[in-house]
Amino acid sequence: MAFTLLPGKKKNVEDWDPATPLTAEGGPLDRGQNLRQIAAYYNDGKLIVSKSHKSSPHILSLIAEVRAAGYPEPIIEGVELNRIQVAYERTTGSFDFRSKQDEVRMRREVLNLVSDMAKRRVSDIHVVVYEQSCLVRARVAGAMEHIAEWPPEYGHSFCAAAFTMADAADVNYQPYEYQGARVSNRKDLQLPEGVISLRLQFNPTVYDGRAMIVRLLYNTDDKTAGDVAALGFTPEQLEDFEFLRSKPYGINVVAGPTGHGKSTTLQRNIIAILKEYNYNLAFYTVEDPPEYPIQGAVQMPVTNANTQEERAAQFTKAIAAAMRSNPDRIMIGEVRDAASAGLAFEAAMTGHQVWTSLHSNDAITIPFRLRDLEVEEYKLCDPTLMTGMISQRLVRKLCKSCCLPIEEKELNYNLLARLEAAQVPVERLRKRNPQGCPKCNSTGYSSRTVVSEIIIPDNTFMDMVRRDQKQDAEQYWLTSLNGRNMMEHMVDRLRAGEVDPGDAERVVGPIILPKRG
């Protein structure tokens, strides 16, 4: 077991990786395997000791040596014996398969699972390794579904094999660290048909467990490339998108939770812009990482970054580079901090149209979130710069062939009262058929569709934002700017029998329409 050095550092004690015990093999306090079986001492003074060995001569000798050498005073923590081994396993920097054949076999198992899930168009796979088992679940049409249960050893090997397939990742697999990676379709590794890449997130869990989330990114069908309407926006919202695409400058922000289609909406609008201009413009994107290929755009990934701080710095550097590349349009994958927000507004101020995403609960909150990211007031409240604010969610759409009518007695009193207040007739409501049918693969759902709201602000709206009059700004949008919020879009879906009322409230909350005037 080798002692881990921070990259580019000399062998001084202060340069040792803080996650590596000083008592590890080759370390300055390496006192042999007997000590490593019962204790681990770190350069911040932390000393973890097996509960049954606190009075061991080995421990007392180590403490005396630490004090004599001037290291930090030991802070003793009694732990179970297996925790000691885990402390040293963190420093190995790799996962050892018993043979190359085992690694090849496990990589094949990863591809087989991805292939099976891709046939069902799942969005992500969750592999969680516990002490006694490993559970595999997948998100199908937005809902988690149990797929398999494995022995924990198999789950650990599966996660490690997935990491070895990555073309963008840390140098080594660290079983007890947070890590991200990307697996791309390439000559030496063919992903299943229709899958262009996998995004992997590895998380440590309690009791030495591991969780791996695999996000599947699919090829865009040529028939739907640039087709914003296919996502489920209303005709009025499609007109708003067309208006925003026609503006030569300004920032358009798409907000919503992770996994609710923000990247797809951005991609479709970018392709639509390129088509509208016959690809005769320079469109640059900055993404971490690029999710979908966009023909005709220059897609710039974030590279050479291992930590969150480095990624943020590289992301900002990439945005600045895109601005210096004489672009007509820019897409920033996400406004994530003050630096990226500032550059996005700078791009808009210098005559560029900018599309980006942001984590926000609704459209009206977008400017207030940007204020939290230190965007100056005079920029934020200028409707020629802040041109479009979009918020969206994805909701499961019922299978038309097998969905069932809902009887009034099936609805609880509160839900029924809310539906009546929203003027949704019970006879129009539909629910999922638990048996499903061949057309929907026995799921009861056909796909997911969008519910959204779009604000195109004017000076009056932005004056209210400047004065922190959020509720007044929302009322002004609904009444004077003919706005329709996400709840109203969802009510349209309910009246059309497209969405189960239970699914609707899980996505947007209680069905309560906004008051106007």
Coordinates of C-alpha atoms in Angstrom, one line a residue:
M1 CA 0.0 0.0 0.0
A2 CA 1.7 3.2 -1.1
F3 CA 1.5 6.5 0.7
T4 CA -0.4 9.1 -1.4
L5 CA 1.1 12.4 -2.2
L6 CA -0.8 15.4 -3.4
P7 CA 0.1 16.1 -7.1
G8 CA 3.3 18.0 -7.7
K9 CA 4.3 18.2 -4.0
K10 CA 7.5 17.3 -2.2
K11 CA 7.6 14.8 0.6
N12 CA 7.0 17.1 3.5
V13 CA 4.5 16.1 6.1
E14 CA 2.3 19.0 5.4
D15 CA 2.1 17.9 1.8
W16 CA 0.6 14.5 2.5
D17 CA -2.9 14.0 1.3
P18 CA -5.1 14.8 4.4
A19 CA -7.2 11.8 3.7
T20 CA -4.2 9.5 4.1
P21 CA -3.1 8.4 7.6
L22 CA 0.5 9.3 8.5
T23 CA 0.7 5.7 9.8
A24 CA 0.1 4.3 6.3
E25 CA 2.9 2.2 4.7
G26 CA 5.7 4.6 3.7
G27 CA 4.4 7.4 5.8
P28 CA 6.4 9.3 8.4
L29 CA 4.7 7.4 11.2
D30 CA 4.7 4.0 9.5
R31 CA 5.1 1.6 12.5
G32 CA 4.3 -1.7 10.7
Q33 CA 1.2 -3.8 10.0
N34 CA 0.5 -4.6 13.6
L35 CA -0.3 -0.9 14.3
R36 CA -2.2 -0.5 11.1
Q37 CA -4.6 -3.2 12.1
I38 CA -5.8 -1.3 15.1
A39 CA -5.2 2.4 14.5
A40 CA -4.8 5.3 12.0
Y41 CA -3.3 8.7 12.8
Y42 CA -3.8 11.7 10.5
N43 CA -1.9 15.0 10.2
D44 CA -4.8 17.0 11.7
G45 CA -4.4 15.0 15.0
K46 CA -7.3 12.6 14.4
L47 CA -6.5 9.2 15.8
I48 CA -9.0 6.4 15.2
V49 CA -8.5 3.4 17.4
S50 CA -10.2 0.0 17.6
K51 CA -12.4 0.2 20.7
S52 CA -10.9 -3.0 22.1
H53 CA -7.3 -1.8 21.7
K54 CA -7.3 1.7 23.3
S55 CA -4.9 0.6 26.0
S56 CA -2.7 -1.5 23.7
P57 CA 1.1 -0.9 24.1
H58 CA 1.2 -0.1 20.4
I59 CA -1.3 2.8 20.8
L60 CA 0.4 4.2 23.9
S61 CA 3.7 4.1 22.2
L62 CA 2.3 5.8 19.1
I63 CA 0.8 8.6 21.2
A64 CA 4.1 9.2 23.0
E65 CA 6.0 9.3 19.7
V66 CA 3.4 11.8 18.2
R67 CA 3.8 14.1 21.2
A68 CA 7.6 13.9 21.2
A69 CA 7.8 14.6 17.5
G70 CA 5.6 17.7 17.8
Y71 CA 2.7 16.4 15.8
P72 CA -0.9 17.7 16.6
E73 CA -2.2 16.3 19.9
P74 CA -4.0 13.1 19.2
I75 CA -7.8 13.3 19.2
I76 CA -8.9 9.8 19.9
E77 CA -12.0 8.2 18.4
G78 CA -12.9 4.7 19.2
V79 CA -14.3 2.8 16.2
E80 CA -15.1 -0.8 15.1
L81 CA -12.2 -2.7 13.9
N82 CA -13.4 -2.8 10.2
R83 CA -13.3 1.0 10.1
I84 CA -9.5 0.9 10.5
Q85 CA -9.1 -1.2 7.4
V86 CA -11.4 1.2 5.5
A87 CA -9.2 4.1 6.5
Y88 CA -6.2 2.5 4.8
E89 CA -8.2 1.2 1.8
R90 CA -9.0 4.9 1.0
T91 CA -5.3 5.3 0.1
T92 CA -5.0 2.5 -2.4
G93 CA -6.2 4.7 -5.3
S94 CA -7.6 1.8 -7.3
F95 CA -9.9 -1.2 -7.3
D96 CA -8.2 -4.5 -7.9
F97 CA -10.1 -7.1 -10.0
R98 CA -9.0 -10.6 -9.5
S99 CA -8.0 -10.8 -13.2
K100 CA -8.2 -8.9 -16.4
Q101 CA -10.9 -11.3 -17.5
D102 CA -13.0 -10.3 -14.5
E103 CA -12.8 -6.7 -15.4
V104 CA -13.7 -7.3 -19.0
R105 CA -16.7 -9.5 -17.9
M106 CA -17.9 -6.8 -15.5
R107 CA -17.6 -4.1 -18.1
R108 CA -19.8 -6.3 -20.4
E109 CA -22.3 -6.6 -17.6
V110 CA -22.5 -2.8 -17.3
L111 CA -23.1 -2.5 -21.0
N112 CA -25.8 -5.2 -20.9
L113 CA -27.7 -3.4 -18.1
V114 CA -27.4 -0.1 -20.0
S115 CA -28.6 -1.8 -23.2
D116 CA -31.7 -3.3 -21.4
M117 CA -32.5 0.1 -19.8
A118 CA -32.0 2.0 -23.0
K119 CA -34.7 -0.1 -24.7
R120 CA -37.1 1.2 -22.1
R121 CA -35.7 4.8 -22.5
V122 CA -35.0 5.2 -18.8
S123 CA -33.4 8.5 -17.9
D124 CA -31.1 7.1 -15.2
I125 CA -30.0 4.0 -13.3
H126 CA -29.3 3.9 -9.5
V127 CA -27.0 1.2 -8.2
V128 CA -26.8 1.4 -4.4
V129 CA -24.5 -1.0 -2.5
Y130 CA -25.4 -1.7 1.1
E131 CA -23.8 -3.9 3.8
Q132 CA -25.8 -7.0 2.9
S133 CA -27.1 -6.3 -0.6
C134 CA -27.0 -4.1 -3.7
L135 CA -30.2 -2.6 -5.1
V136 CA -30.6 -1.6 -8.7
R137 CA -33.4 0.8 -9.6
A138 CA -34.2 2.9 -12.7
R139 CA -36.2 6.0 -13.4
V140 CA -38.8 5.1 -16.0
A141 CA -41.0 8.0 -17.2
G142 CA -39.9 10.0 -14.2
A143 CA -40.7 7.3 -11.6
M144 CA -38.3 5.0 -9.8
E145 CA -38.7 1.2 -10.5
H146 CA -37.0 -1.8 -8.9
I147 CA -34.8 -3.6 -11.4
A148 CA -32.7 -6.2 -9.6
E149 CA -30.9 -7.1 -6.3
W150 CA -27.3 -8.3 -6.2
P151 CA -24.8 -9.4 -3.6
P152 CA -22.8 -6.4 -2.3
E153 CA -19.5 -7.7 -3.6
Y154 CA -20.9 -7.9 -7.1
G155 CA -22.3 -4.3 -6.8
H156 CA -18.8 -2.9 -5.8
S157 CA -17.2 -4.7 -8.7
F158 CA -20.0 -3.4 -11.0
C159 CA -19.4 0.3 -9.9
A160 CA -15.6 -0.1 -10.3
A161 CA -16.0 -1.5 -13.8
A162 CA -18.2 1.3 -14.9
F163 CA -15.6 3.8 -13.7
T164 CA -12.8 2.0 -15.7
M165 CA -15.0 2.6 -18.9
A166 CA -14.9 6.4 -18.5
D167 CA -13.0 8.6 -20.9
A168 CA -13.4 11.7 -18.6
A169 CA -12.8 11.0 -14.9
D170 CA -10.3 11.1 -12.0
V171 CA -7.1 9.2 -12.5
N172 CA -8.1 6.4 -10.0
Y173 CA -11.3 5.0 -8.7
Q174 CA -11.7 5.9 -5.0
P175 CA -14.4 3.6 -3.4
Y176 CA -14.9 6.0 -0.5
E177 CA -14.8 9.4 -2.3
Y178 CA -17.3 11.5 -4.3
Q179 CA -16.4 11.2 -8.0
G180 CA -17.9 12.0 -11.3
A181 CA -17.1 10.6 -14.7
R182 CA -18.4 10.4 -18.3
V183 CA -18.5 7.4 -20.7
S184 CA -18.6 8.4 -24.4
N185 CA -19.4 6.4 -27.5
R186 CA -16.0 5.7 -29.1
K187 CA -14.1 3.2 -31.2
D188 CA -12.9 1.1 -28.3
L189 CA -16.2 1.2 -26.5
Q190 CA -19.5 0.9 -28.3
L191 CA -22.5 2.0 -26.3
P192 CA -25.9 0.6 -27.0
E193 CA -27.7 1.9 -30.1
G194 CA -29.3 5.3 -29.5
V195 CA -27.1 6.1 -26.4
I196 CA -24.5 8.8 -27.0
S197 CA -22.9 9.0 -23.6
L198 CA -23.3 8.1 -19.9
R199 CA -22.8 10.5 -17.0
L200 CA -21.7 8.8 -13.8
Q201 CA -21.9 10.1 -10.3
F202 CA -20.3 8.0 -7.5
N203 CA -21.2 8.8 -3.8
P204 CA -20.0 7.1 -0.6
T205 CA -22.7 6.0 1.7
V206 CA -22.9 4.8 5.3
Y207 CA -21.3 1.5 6.4
D208 CA -18.8 1.6 3.6
G209 CA -21.4 1.5 0.9
R210 CA -21.5 3.0 -2.5
A211 CA -24.1 4.7 -4.7
M212 CA -23.6 5.0 -8.5
I213 CA -26.1 7.0 -10.6
V214 CA -25.9 6.5 -14.4
R215 CA -27.6 9.2 -16.5
L216 CA -28.3 8.0 -20.0
L217 CA -28.1 10.6 -22.8
Y218 CA -29.7 9.6 -26.1
N219 CA -29.3 10.6 -29.7
T220 CA -31.8 13.2 -30.9
D221 CA -34.1 11.8 -33.6
D222 CA -33.5 13.7 -36.8
K223 CA -37.3 14.1 -37.1
T224 CA -37.6 16.0 -33.8
A225 CA -34.3 17.9 -33.9
G226 CA -35.2 21.5 -33.3
D227 CA -38.8 20.7 -32.8
V228 CA -39.7 22.6 -29.6
A229 CA -43.4 21.9 -30.1
A230 CA -42.8 18.1 -29.6
L231 CA -41.8 18.8 -26.0
G232 CA -45.4 19.8 -25.1
F233 CA -45.4 23.6 -24.9
T234 CA -48.6 25.4 -25.7
P235 CA -49.1 27.4 -29.0
E236 CA -48.8 30.6 -27.0
Q237 CA -45.5 29.5 -25.4
L238 CA -44.2 28.4 -28.8
E239 CA -44.9 31.9 -30.1
D240 CA -42.9 33.3 -27.1
F241 CA -40.0 31.0 -27.9
E242 CA -40.0 32.2 -31.5
F243 CA -40.0 35.8 -30.3
L244 CA -37.1 35.2 -28.0
R245 CA -35.1 33.4 -30.7
S246 CA -35.6 36.4 -33.0
K247 CA -33.9 38.8 -30.6
P248 CA -30.2 39.4 -31.5
Y249 CA -29.2 40.0 -27.8
G250 CA -30.5 39.4 -24.3
I251 CA -30.5 36.5 -21.8
N252 CA -33.1 33.7 -21.8
V253 CA -33.0 31.5 -18.7
V254 CA -34.6 28.1 -18.5
A255 CA -35.2 27.1 -14.8
G256 CA -36.3 23.9 -13.1
P257 CA -35.1 20.9 -11.0
T258 CA -32.5 18.5 -12.2
G259 CA -33.9 15.9 -14.6
H260 CA -36.9 18.0 -15.8
G261 CA -35.7 18.7 -19.4
K262 CA -33.9 22.0 -19.2
S263 CA -31.0 20.7 -21.4
T264 CA -33.4 19.3 -23.9
T265 CA -35.4 22.6 -24.2
L266 CA -32.1 24.5 -24.6
Q267 CA -30.9 22.0 -27.3
R268 CA -34.1 22.1 -29.3
N269 CA -34.1 25.9 -29.3
I270 CA -30.5 26.1 -30.3
I271 CA -31.1 23.8 -33.3
A272 CA -34.2 25.8 -34.1
I273 CA -32.2 29.0 -34.2
L274 CA -29.5 27.3 -36.4
K275 CA -32.2 26.1 -38.8
E276 CA -33.9 29.5 -38.9
Y277 CA -30.7 31.1 -40.0
N278 CA -29.7 28.2 -42.3
Y279 CA -26.7 27.6 -40.1
N280 CA -25.2 30.9 -41.2
L281 CA -24.2 32.1 -37.7
A282 CA -21.6 31.2 -35.1
F283 CA -23.2 29.5 -32.1
Y284 CA -20.9 28.6 -29.2
T285 CA -21.9 26.5 -26.2
V286 CA -20.1 26.0 -22.9
E287 CA -21.2 22.9 -21.0
D288 CA -20.0 20.8 -18.1
P289 CA -20.1 18.3 -19.6
P290 CA -21.8 18.6 -23.1
E291 CA -24.9 16.5 -23.0
Y292 CA -26.2 16.3 -26.6
P293 CA -24.4 16.8 -29.9
I294 CA -25.6 20.0 -31.6
Q295 CA -24.7 20.0 -35.3
G296 CA -23.7 23.4 -36.4
A297 CA -22.7 24.6 -32.9
V298 CA -19.2 24.8 -31.5
Q299 CA -19.5 22.9 -28.2
M300 CA -16.8 23.7 -25.6
P301 CA -16.4 21.2 -22.7
V302 CA -14.9 22.0 -19.3
T303 CA -11.6 20.1 -19.0
N304 CA -8.5 19.8 -16.8
A305 CA -10.5 20.1 -13.5
N306 CA -10.6 17.7 -10.6
T307 CA -12.1 19.7 -7.8
Q308 CA -15.3 21.8 -7.6
E309 CA -13.2 25.0 -7.3
E310 CA -11.2 24.0 -10.4
R311 CA -14.3 23.2 -12.4
A312 CA -15.8 26.6 -11.5
A313 CA -12.6 28.3 -12.6
Q314 CA -12.4 26.3 -15.8
F315 CA -16.1 26.9 -16.5
T316 CA -15.7 30.7 -16.2
K317 CA -12.5 30.5 -18.4
A318 CA -14.5 28.6 -21.1
I319 CA -17.3 31.2 -21.1
A320 CA -14.7 34.0 -21.5
A321 CA -13.1 32.1 -24.3
A322 CA -16.4 31.7 -26.1
M323 CA -17.0 35.4 -25.8
R324 CA -13.7 36.1 -27.4
S325 CA -14.5 33.8 -30.3
N326 CA -16.7 36.2 -32.3
P327 CA -20.0 34.4 -31.6
D328 CA -23.5 35.4 -32.7
R329 CA -25.2 33.3 -30.0
I330 CA -23.9 31.7 -26.8
M331 CA -25.4 28.9 -24.7
I332 CA -24.0 28.5 -21.1
G333 CA -25.0 25.1 -19.7
E334 CA -25.8 26.6 -16.3
V335 CA -25.3 29.9 -14.5
R336 CA -23.8 28.4 -11.3
D337 CA -22.0 31.2 -9.6
A338 CA -21.4 35.0 -9.6
A339 CA -18.6 34.7 -12.1
S340 CA -20.6 32.8 -14.7
A341 CA -23.7 35.1 -14.1
G342 CA -21.5 38.2 -14.6
L343 CA -20.1 36.9 -17.8
A344 CA -23.5 35.9 -19.2
F345 CA -24.8 39.5 -18.7
E346 CA -21.5 40.9 -20.1
A347 CA -22.2 38.8 -23.2
A348 CA -25.7 40.2 -23.5
M349 CA -24.5 43.8 -23.0
T350 CA -22.0 43.3 -25.9
G351 CA -24.7 42.4 -28.3
H352 CA -25.0 38.6 -27.9
Q353 CA -28.0 36.4 -27.4
V354 CA -27.5 34.1 -24.5
W355 CA -29.4 30.9 -23.5
T356 CA -28.7 29.3 -20.1
S357 CA -30.3 27.3 -17.3
L358 CA -30.7 28.0 -13.6
H359 CA -32.1 26.1 -10.6
S360 CA -35.2 28.0 -9.5
N361 CA -38.7 26.9 -8.4
D362 CA -40.6 29.2 -10.9
A363 CA -40.0 31.8 -13.5
I364 CA -40.8 34.8 -11.2
T365 CA -38.0 33.8 -8.9
I366 CA -35.3 33.8 -11.7
P367 CA -34.3 37.5 -11.3
F368 CA -34.2 37.2 -7.6
R369 CA -31.9 34.2 -7.8
L370 CA -29.7 36.1 -10.2
R371 CA -29.5 38.9 -7.7
D372 CA -28.3 36.4 -5.1
L373 CA -25.5 35.6 -7.6
E374 CA -24.5 39.3 -7.4
V375 CA -25.7 40.5 -10.8
E376 CA -25.8 44.3 -10.6
E377 CA -29.3 45.9 -10.3
Y378 CA -29.0 48.0 -13.4
K379 CA -28.2 44.9 -15.5
L380 CA -30.7 42.6 -13.9
C381 CA -33.7 45.0 -14.2
D382 CA -33.1 45.9 -17.8
P383 CA -35.7 44.1 -20.0
T384 CA -33.4 44.5 -23.0
L385 CA -30.9 42.3 -21.2
M386 CA -33.1 40.0 -19.1
T387 CA -35.3 39.1 -22.1
G388 CA -36.9 35.7 -21.2
M389 CA -37.6 33.7 -18.0
I390 CA -38.8 30.1 -18.5
S391 CA -39.6 27.6 -15.8
Q392 CA -40.7 24.0 -16.5
R393 CA -41.4 20.6 -15.1
L394 CA -41.9 17.2 -16.7
V395 CA -45.0 15.1 -15.9
R396 CA -45.9 11.6 -16.9
K397 CA -48.4 11.4 -19.7
L398 CA -51.1 8.7 -19.5
C399 CA -51.3 6.1 -22.2
K400 CA -54.4 7.0 -24.3
S401 CA -55.0 3.4 -25.2
C402 CA -55.5 2.1 -21.6
C403 CA -56.1 5.0 -19.2
L404 CA -59.2 4.8 -17.1
P405 CA -61.9 7.2 -16.1
I406 CA -62.0 8.4 -12.4
E407 CA -65.1 8.2 -10.3
E408 CA -65.8 11.0 -7.8
K409 CA -65.6 8.5 -4.8
E410 CA -62.0 7.7 -5.7
L411 CA -60.9 11.3 -5.0
N412 CA -60.3 12.4 -1.4
Y413 CA -62.3 15.4 -0.3
N414 CA -59.5 18.0 -0.4
L415 CA -58.4 17.0 -3.9
L416 CA -61.9 17.0 -5.2
A417 CA -62.5 20.5 -3.7
R418 CA -59.3 21.8 -5.4
L419 CA -60.3 20.3 -8.8
E420 CA -63.8 21.8 -8.5
A421 CA -62.4 25.2 -7.7
A422 CA -60.1 24.9 -10.7
Q423 CA -63.1 24.0 -12.8
V424 CA -61.9 20.6 -13.8
P425 CA -64.9 18.3 -14.4
V426 CA -64.5 14.9 -12.8
E427 CA -65.9 13.3 -16.0
R428 CA -62.8 14.5 -17.9
L429 CA -60.3 13.1 -15.4
R430 CA -58.3 10.0 -16.2
K431 CA -56.0 7.8 -14.2
R432 CA -53.3 5.3 -14.9
N433 CA -54.2 1.7 -15.7
P434 CA -52.1 -0.4 -13.4
Q435 CA -52.2 -3.3 -15.8
G436 CA -51.1 -1.1 -18.8
C437 CA -51.3 -2.4 -22.3
P438 CA -48.9 -3.6 -25.1
K439 CA -48.7 0.0 -26.5
C440 CA -47.2 1.4 -23.3
N441 CA -45.2 -1.7 -22.3
S442 CA -47.6 -2.4 -19.5
T443 CA -46.5 0.9 -17.7
G444 CA -49.7 2.9 -18.1
Y445 CA -47.7 5.8 -19.4
S446 CA -46.8 6.9 -22.9
S447 CA -44.1 9.4 -22.2
R448 CA -43.4 12.6 -20.2
T449 CA -44.5 16.0 -21.3
V450 CA -43.7 19.5 -20.2
V451 CA -45.7 22.0 -18.1
S452 CA -44.2 25.4 -18.2
E453 CA -44.5 29.2 -17.8
I454 CA -42.7 31.9 -19.7
I455 CA -42.3 35.6 -18.7
I456 CA -41.2 38.2 -21.2
P457 CA -40.7 41.2 -19.0
D458 CA -41.2 44.9 -19.7
N459 CA -40.0 48.0 -17.8
T460 CA -43.0 48.0 -15.4
F461 CA -42.4 44.4 -14.5
M462 CA -38.7 45.0 -13.9
D463 CA -39.4 48.1 -11.8
M464 CA -41.4 45.9 -9.5
V465 CA -38.5 43.4 -9.3
R466 CA -36.1 46.3 -8.5
R467 CA -38.4 47.3 -5.6
D468 CA -38.6 43.7 -4.4
Q469 CA -42.4 43.6 -5.1
K470 CA -42.4 40.0 -6.2
Q471 CA -46.1 39.4 -5.7
D472 CA -47.0 42.6 -7.5
A473 CA -44.7 41.7 -10.4
E474 CA -46.4 38.3 -10.7
Q475 CA -49.9 39.8 -10.7
Y476 CA -48.8 42.3 -13.3
W477 CA -47.5 39.5 -15.5
L478 CA -50.7 37.5 -15.1
T479 CA -53.0 40.4 -15.8
S480 CA -51.3 43.0 -17.9
L481 CA -48.8 40.8 -19.8
N482 CA -51.3 37.9 -20.4
G483 CA -49.2 35.5 -18.5
R484 CA -50.2 31.9 -17.7
N485 CA -48.4 30.1 -15.0
M486 CA -47.3 26.4 -14.7
M487 CA -50.4 25.5 -12.6
E488 CA -52.7 26.7 -15.4
H489 CA -50.8 24.6 -17.9
M490 CA -51.2 21.6 -15.7
V491 CA -54.9 22.2 -15.3
D492 CA -55.1 22.2 -19.1
R493 CA -53.5 18.8 -19.0
L494 CA -56.0 17.5 -16.4
R495 CA -59.0 18.8 -18.4
A496 CA -57.6 17.0 -21.5
G497 CA -57.3 13.7 -19.5
E498 CA -53.6 13.5 -20.2
V499 CA -52.3 13.4 -16.6
D500 CA -53.3 11.5 -13.5
P501 CA -54.3 14.1 -10.8
G502 CA -52.0 12.3 -8.3
D503 CA -49.1 12.7 -10.7
A504 CA -50.0 16.3 -11.3
E505 CA -49.9 17.3 -7.6
R506 CA -46.6 15.4 -7.1
V507 CA -45.1 17.6 -9.8
V508 CA -46.5 21.1 -9.2
G509 CA -48.1 20.8 -5.7
P510 CA -51.8 21.3 -4.8
I511 CA -54.0 22.3 -7.7
I512 CA -54.7 26.0 -6.9
L513 CA -55.1 28.5 -9.7
P514 CA -53.7 32.0 -9.3
K515 CA -56.0 34.9 -8.4
R516 CA -56.1 37.6 -11.1
G517 CA -56.7 41.2 -10.2

